[in-house]
mmCIF file of C-alpha atoms in Angstrom:
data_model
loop_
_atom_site.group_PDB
_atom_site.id
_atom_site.type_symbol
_atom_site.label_atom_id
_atom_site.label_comp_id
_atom_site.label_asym_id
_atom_site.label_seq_id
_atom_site.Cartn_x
_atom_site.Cartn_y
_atom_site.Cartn_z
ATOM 1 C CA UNK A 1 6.517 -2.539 -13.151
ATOM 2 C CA UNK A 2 4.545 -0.934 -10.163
ATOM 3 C CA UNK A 3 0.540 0.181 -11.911
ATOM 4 C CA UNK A 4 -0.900 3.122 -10.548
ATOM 5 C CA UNK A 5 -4.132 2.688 -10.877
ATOM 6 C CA UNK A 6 -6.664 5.167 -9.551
ATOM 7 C CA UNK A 7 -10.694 5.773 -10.634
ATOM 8 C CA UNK A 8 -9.283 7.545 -13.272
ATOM 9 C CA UNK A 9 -8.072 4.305 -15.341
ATOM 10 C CA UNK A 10 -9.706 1.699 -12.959
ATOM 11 C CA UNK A 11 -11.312 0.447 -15.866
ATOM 12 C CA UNK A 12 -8.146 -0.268 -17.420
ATOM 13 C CA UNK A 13 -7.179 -2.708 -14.587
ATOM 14 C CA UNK A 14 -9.640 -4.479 -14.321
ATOM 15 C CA UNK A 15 -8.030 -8.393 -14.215
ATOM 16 C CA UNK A 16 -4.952 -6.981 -11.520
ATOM 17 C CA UNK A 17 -7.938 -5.041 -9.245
ATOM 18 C CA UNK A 18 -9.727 -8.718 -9.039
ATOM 19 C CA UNK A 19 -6.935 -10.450 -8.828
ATOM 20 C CA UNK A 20 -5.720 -7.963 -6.224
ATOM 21 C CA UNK A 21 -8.740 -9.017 -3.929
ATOM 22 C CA UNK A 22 -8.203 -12.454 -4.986
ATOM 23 C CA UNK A 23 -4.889 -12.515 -3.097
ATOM 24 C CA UNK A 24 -6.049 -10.552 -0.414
ATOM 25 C CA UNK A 25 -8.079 -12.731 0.615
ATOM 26 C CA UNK A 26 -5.901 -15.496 0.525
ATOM 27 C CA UNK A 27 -2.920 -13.761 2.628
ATOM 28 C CA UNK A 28 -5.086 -11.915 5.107
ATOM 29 C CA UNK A 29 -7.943 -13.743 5.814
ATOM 30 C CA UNK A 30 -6.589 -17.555 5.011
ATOM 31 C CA UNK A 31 -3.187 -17.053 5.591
ATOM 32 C CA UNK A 32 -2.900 -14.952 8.897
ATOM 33 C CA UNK A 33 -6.499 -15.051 9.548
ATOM 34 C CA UNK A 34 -7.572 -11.342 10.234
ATOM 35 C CA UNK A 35 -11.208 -11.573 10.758
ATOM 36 C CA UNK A 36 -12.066 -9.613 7.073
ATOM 37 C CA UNK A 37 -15.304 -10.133 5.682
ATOM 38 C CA UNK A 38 -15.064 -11.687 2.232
ATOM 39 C CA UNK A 39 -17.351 -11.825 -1.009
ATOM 40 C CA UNK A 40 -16.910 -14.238 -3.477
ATOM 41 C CA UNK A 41 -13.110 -15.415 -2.626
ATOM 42 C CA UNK A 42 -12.355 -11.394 -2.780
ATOM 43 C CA UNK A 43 -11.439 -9.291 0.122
ATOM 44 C CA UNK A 44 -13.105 -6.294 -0.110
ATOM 45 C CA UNK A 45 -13.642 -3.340 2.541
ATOM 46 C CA UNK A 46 -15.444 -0.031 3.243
ATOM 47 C CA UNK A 47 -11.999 1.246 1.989
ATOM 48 C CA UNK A 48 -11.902 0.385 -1.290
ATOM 49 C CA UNK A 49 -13.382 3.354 -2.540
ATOM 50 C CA UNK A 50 -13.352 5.811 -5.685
ATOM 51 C CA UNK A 51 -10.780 7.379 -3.724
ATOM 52 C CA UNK A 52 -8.290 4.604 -3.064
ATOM 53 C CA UNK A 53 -5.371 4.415 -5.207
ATOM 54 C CA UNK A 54 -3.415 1.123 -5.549
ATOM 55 C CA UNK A 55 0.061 0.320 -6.878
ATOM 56 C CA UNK A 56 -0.033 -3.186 -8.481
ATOM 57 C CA UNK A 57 3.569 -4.929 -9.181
ATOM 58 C CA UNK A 58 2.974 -7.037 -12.473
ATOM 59 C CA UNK A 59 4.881 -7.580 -15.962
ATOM 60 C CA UNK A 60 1.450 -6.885 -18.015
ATOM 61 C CA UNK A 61 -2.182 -5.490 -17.357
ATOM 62 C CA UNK A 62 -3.112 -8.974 -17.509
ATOM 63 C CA UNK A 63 -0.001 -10.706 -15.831
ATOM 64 C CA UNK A 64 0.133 -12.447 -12.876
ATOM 65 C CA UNK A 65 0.691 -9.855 -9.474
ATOM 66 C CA UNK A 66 3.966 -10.442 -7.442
ATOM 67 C CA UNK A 67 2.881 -7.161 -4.609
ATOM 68 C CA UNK A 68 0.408 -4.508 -4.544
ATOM 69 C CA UNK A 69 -0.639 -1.695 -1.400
ATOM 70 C CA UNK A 70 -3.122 0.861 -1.355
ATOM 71 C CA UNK A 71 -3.393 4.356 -0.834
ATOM 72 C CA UNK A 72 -6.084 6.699 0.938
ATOM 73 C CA UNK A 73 -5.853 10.345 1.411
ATOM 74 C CA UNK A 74 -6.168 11.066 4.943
ATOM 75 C CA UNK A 75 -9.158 14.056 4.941
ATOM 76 C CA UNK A 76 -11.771 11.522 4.608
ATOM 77 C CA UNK A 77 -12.524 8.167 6.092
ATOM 78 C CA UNK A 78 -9.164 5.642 6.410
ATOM 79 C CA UNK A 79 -8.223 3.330 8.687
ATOM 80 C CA UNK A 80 -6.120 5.020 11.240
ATOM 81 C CA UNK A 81 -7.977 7.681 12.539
ATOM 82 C CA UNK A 82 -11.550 4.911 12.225
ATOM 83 C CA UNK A 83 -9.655 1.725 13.609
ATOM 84 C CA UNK A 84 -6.157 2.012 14.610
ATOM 85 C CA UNK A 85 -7.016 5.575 17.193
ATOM 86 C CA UNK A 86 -5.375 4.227 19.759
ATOM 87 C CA UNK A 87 -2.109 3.471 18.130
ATOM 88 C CA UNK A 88 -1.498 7.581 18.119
ATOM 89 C CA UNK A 89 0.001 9.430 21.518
ATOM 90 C CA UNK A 90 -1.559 12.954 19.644
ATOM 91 C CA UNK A 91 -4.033 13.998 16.837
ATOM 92 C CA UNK A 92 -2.672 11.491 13.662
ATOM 93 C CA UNK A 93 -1.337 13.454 10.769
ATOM 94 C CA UNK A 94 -4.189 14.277 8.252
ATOM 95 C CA UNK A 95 -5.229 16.296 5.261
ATOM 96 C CA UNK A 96 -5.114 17.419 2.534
ATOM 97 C CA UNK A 97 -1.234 16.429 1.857
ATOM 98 C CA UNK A 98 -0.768 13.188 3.738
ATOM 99 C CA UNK A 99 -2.152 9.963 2.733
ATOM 100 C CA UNK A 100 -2.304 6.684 4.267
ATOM 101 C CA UNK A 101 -0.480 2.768 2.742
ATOM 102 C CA UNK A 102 -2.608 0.048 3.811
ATOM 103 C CA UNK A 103 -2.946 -3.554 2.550
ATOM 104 C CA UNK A 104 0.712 -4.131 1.807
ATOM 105 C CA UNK A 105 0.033 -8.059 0.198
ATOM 106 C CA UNK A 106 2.834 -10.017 -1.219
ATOM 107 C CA UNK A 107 1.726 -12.904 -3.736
ATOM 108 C CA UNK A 108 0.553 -15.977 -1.616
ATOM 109 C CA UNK A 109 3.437 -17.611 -2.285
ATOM 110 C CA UNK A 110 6.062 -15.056 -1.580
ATOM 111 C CA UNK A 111 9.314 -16.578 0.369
ATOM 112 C CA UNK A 112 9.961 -15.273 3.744
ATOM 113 C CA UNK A 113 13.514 -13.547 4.372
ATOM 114 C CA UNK A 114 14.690 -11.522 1.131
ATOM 115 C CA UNK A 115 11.983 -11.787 -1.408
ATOM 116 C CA UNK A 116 10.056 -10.139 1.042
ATOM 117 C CA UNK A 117 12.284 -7.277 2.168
ATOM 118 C CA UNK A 118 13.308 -6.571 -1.557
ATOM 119 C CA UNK A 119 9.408 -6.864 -2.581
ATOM 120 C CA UNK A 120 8.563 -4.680 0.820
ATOM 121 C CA UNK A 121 11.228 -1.912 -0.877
ATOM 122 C CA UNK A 122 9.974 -2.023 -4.584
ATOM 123 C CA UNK A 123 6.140 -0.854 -2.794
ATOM 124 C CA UNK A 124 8.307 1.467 -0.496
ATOM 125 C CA UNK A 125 9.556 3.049 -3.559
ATOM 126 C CA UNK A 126 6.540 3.039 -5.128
ATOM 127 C CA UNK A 127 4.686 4.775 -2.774
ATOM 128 C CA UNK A 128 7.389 7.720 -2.511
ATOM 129 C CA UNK A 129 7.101 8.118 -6.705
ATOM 130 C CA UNK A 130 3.538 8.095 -6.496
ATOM 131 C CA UNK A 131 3.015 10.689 -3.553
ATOM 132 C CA UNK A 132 6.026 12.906 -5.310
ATOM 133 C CA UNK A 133 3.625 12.803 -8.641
ATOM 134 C CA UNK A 134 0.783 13.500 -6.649
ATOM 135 C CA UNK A 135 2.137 16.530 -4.201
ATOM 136 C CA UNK A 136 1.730 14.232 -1.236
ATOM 137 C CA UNK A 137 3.825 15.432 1.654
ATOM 138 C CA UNK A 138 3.799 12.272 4.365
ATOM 139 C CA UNK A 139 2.555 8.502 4.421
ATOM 140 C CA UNK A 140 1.096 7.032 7.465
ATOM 141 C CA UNK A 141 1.066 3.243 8.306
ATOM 142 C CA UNK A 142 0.728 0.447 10.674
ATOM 143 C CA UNK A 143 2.970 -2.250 10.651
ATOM 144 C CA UNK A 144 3.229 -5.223 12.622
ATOM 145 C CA UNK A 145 6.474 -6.359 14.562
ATOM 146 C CA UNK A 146 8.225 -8.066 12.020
ATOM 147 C CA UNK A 147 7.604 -5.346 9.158
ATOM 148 C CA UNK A 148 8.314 -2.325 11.355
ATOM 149 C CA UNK A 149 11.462 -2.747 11.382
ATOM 150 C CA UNK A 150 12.002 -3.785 7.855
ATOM 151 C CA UNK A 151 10.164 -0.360 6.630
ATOM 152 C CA UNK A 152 12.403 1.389 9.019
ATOM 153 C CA UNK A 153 15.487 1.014 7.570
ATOM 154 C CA UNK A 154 14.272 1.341 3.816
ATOM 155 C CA UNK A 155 15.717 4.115 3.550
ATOM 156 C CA UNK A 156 12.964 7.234 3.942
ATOM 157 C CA UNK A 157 12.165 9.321 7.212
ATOM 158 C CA UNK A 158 9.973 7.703 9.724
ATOM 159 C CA UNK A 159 8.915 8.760 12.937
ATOM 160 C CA UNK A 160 6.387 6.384 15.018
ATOM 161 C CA UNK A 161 3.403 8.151 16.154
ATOM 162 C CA UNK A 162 2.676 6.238 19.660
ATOM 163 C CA UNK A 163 4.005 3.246 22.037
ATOM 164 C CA UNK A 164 1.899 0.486 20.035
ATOM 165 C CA UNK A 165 -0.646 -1.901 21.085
ATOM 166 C CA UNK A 166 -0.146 -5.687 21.654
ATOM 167 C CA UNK A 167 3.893 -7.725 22.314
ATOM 168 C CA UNK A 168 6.042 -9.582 20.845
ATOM 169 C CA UNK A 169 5.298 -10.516 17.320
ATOM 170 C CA UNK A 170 1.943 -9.399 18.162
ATOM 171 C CA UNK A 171 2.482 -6.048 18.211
ATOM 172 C CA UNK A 172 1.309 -2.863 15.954
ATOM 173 C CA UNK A 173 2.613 0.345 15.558
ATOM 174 C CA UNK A 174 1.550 3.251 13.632
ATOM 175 C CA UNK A 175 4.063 5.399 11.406
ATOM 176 C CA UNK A 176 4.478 8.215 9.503
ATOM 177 C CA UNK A 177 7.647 8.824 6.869
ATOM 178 C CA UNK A 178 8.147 11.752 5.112
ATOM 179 C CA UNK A 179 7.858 11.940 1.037
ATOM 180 C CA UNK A 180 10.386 13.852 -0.885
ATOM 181 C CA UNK A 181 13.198 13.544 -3.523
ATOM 182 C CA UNK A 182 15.948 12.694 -1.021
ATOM 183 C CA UNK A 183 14.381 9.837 0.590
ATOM 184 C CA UNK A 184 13.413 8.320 -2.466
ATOM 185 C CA UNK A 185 16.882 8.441 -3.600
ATOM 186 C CA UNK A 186 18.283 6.427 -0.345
ATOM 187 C CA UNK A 187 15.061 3.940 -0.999
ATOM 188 C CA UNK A 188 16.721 3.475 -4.273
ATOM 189 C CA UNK A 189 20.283 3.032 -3.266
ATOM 190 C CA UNK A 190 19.479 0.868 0.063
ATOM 191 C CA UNK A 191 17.151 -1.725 -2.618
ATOM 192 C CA UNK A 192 19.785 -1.032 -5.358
ATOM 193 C CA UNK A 193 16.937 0.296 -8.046
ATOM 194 C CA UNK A 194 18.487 1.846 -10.612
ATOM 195 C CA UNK A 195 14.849 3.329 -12.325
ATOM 196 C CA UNK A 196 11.159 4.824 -11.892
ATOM 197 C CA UNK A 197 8.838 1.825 -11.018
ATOM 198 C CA UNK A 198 5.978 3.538 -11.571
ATOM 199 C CA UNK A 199 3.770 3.728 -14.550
ATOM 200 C CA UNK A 200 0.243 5.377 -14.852
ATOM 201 C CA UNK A 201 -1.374 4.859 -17.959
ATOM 202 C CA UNK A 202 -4.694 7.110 -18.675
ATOM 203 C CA UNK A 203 -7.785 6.276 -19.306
ATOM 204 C CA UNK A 204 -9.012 4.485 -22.543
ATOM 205 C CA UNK A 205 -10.308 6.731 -24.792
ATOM 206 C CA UNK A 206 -14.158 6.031 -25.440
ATOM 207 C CA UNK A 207 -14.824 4.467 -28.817
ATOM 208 C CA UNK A 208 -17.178 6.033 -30.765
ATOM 209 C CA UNK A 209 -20.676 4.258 -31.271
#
């Protein structure tokens, strides 16, 4: 199961959010060493805001996380336009209707080859359910080398927005892919996924003093 979880029930989530940044930290900045500034073994940015929205894969509230991403809508401050400019030959998409996937972080311990592709299609899907619920019209992204190609053929409509910067594995492009119905339904049949990931579950209701 895929948790949306947005400021509306961030309260709700609180054990996957930490554990979230717990992993985070772990992938990015020990793992592959991206120069991230860190707070108490969490990875935390100038992103994660009340506006971010993440989708969390986990069997429980409290469960262990196997994948999560986040998501930014693109008529405020988010990494592409603020860090990743140069990626774009023109203006990058923005606005009201298009939001942004960062932070894409399998579990630690996630095998490389098909776990990762099959994991990498579960957040794909995700994200299309998500922006459908939420009248989102496009995602942008950056992906490096090896995932760019992987997100490419899940299944939705991409289109890269400039040359790149870097070679080889190196490398980092910025995309965008276009959200609606029949995309998601080729994301489902290329990562056979026969059902809705996606849950959102409200707020608590406030007890009563």
């Amino acid at each position: 199961m895929i948790y949306i979880v947005s400021a509306e029930n961030r309260r709700r989530f609180y054990h996957l959010l930490t554990e979230m940044h717990r992993q985070r930290k772990q992938v990015f900045i020990d793992q592959l060493k991206w120069r991230l500034e860190e707070s108490a073994g969490l990875e935390i940015d100038a992103y994660d805001s009340e506006d971010a929205i993440y989708l969390i894969e986990a069997a429980t509230p409290r469960g262990g996380i196997s994948v999560s991403a986040r998501l930014l809508p693109t008529d405020r401050p988010h990494l592409l336009i603020e860090q990743f400019r140069d990626l774009c030959e023109a203006s990058p998409p923005s606005g009201p209707n298009v939001w942004e996937a960062t932070r894409f972080c399998p579990a630690p311990d996630t095998a490389s080859g098909a776990p990762r592709r099959l994991m990498l299609g579960r957040i794909i899907a995700g994200i299309m359910e998500t922006a459908l619920l939420f009248g989102i019209d496009e995602v942008t992204y950056v992906a490096s080398a090896a995932l760019a190609p992987m997100a490419e053929e899940a299944g939705w409509q991409v289109r890269a927005l400039g040359a790149g910067r870097g070679k080889g594995r190196d490398k980092i492009r910025a995309f965008a892919a276009t959200i609606n119905a029949d995309g998601l339904r080729r994301v489902r049949q290329t990562f056979n996924i026969s059902a809705p990931l996606t849950r959102f579950a409200p707020a608590e209701p406030a007890r009563a003093a």
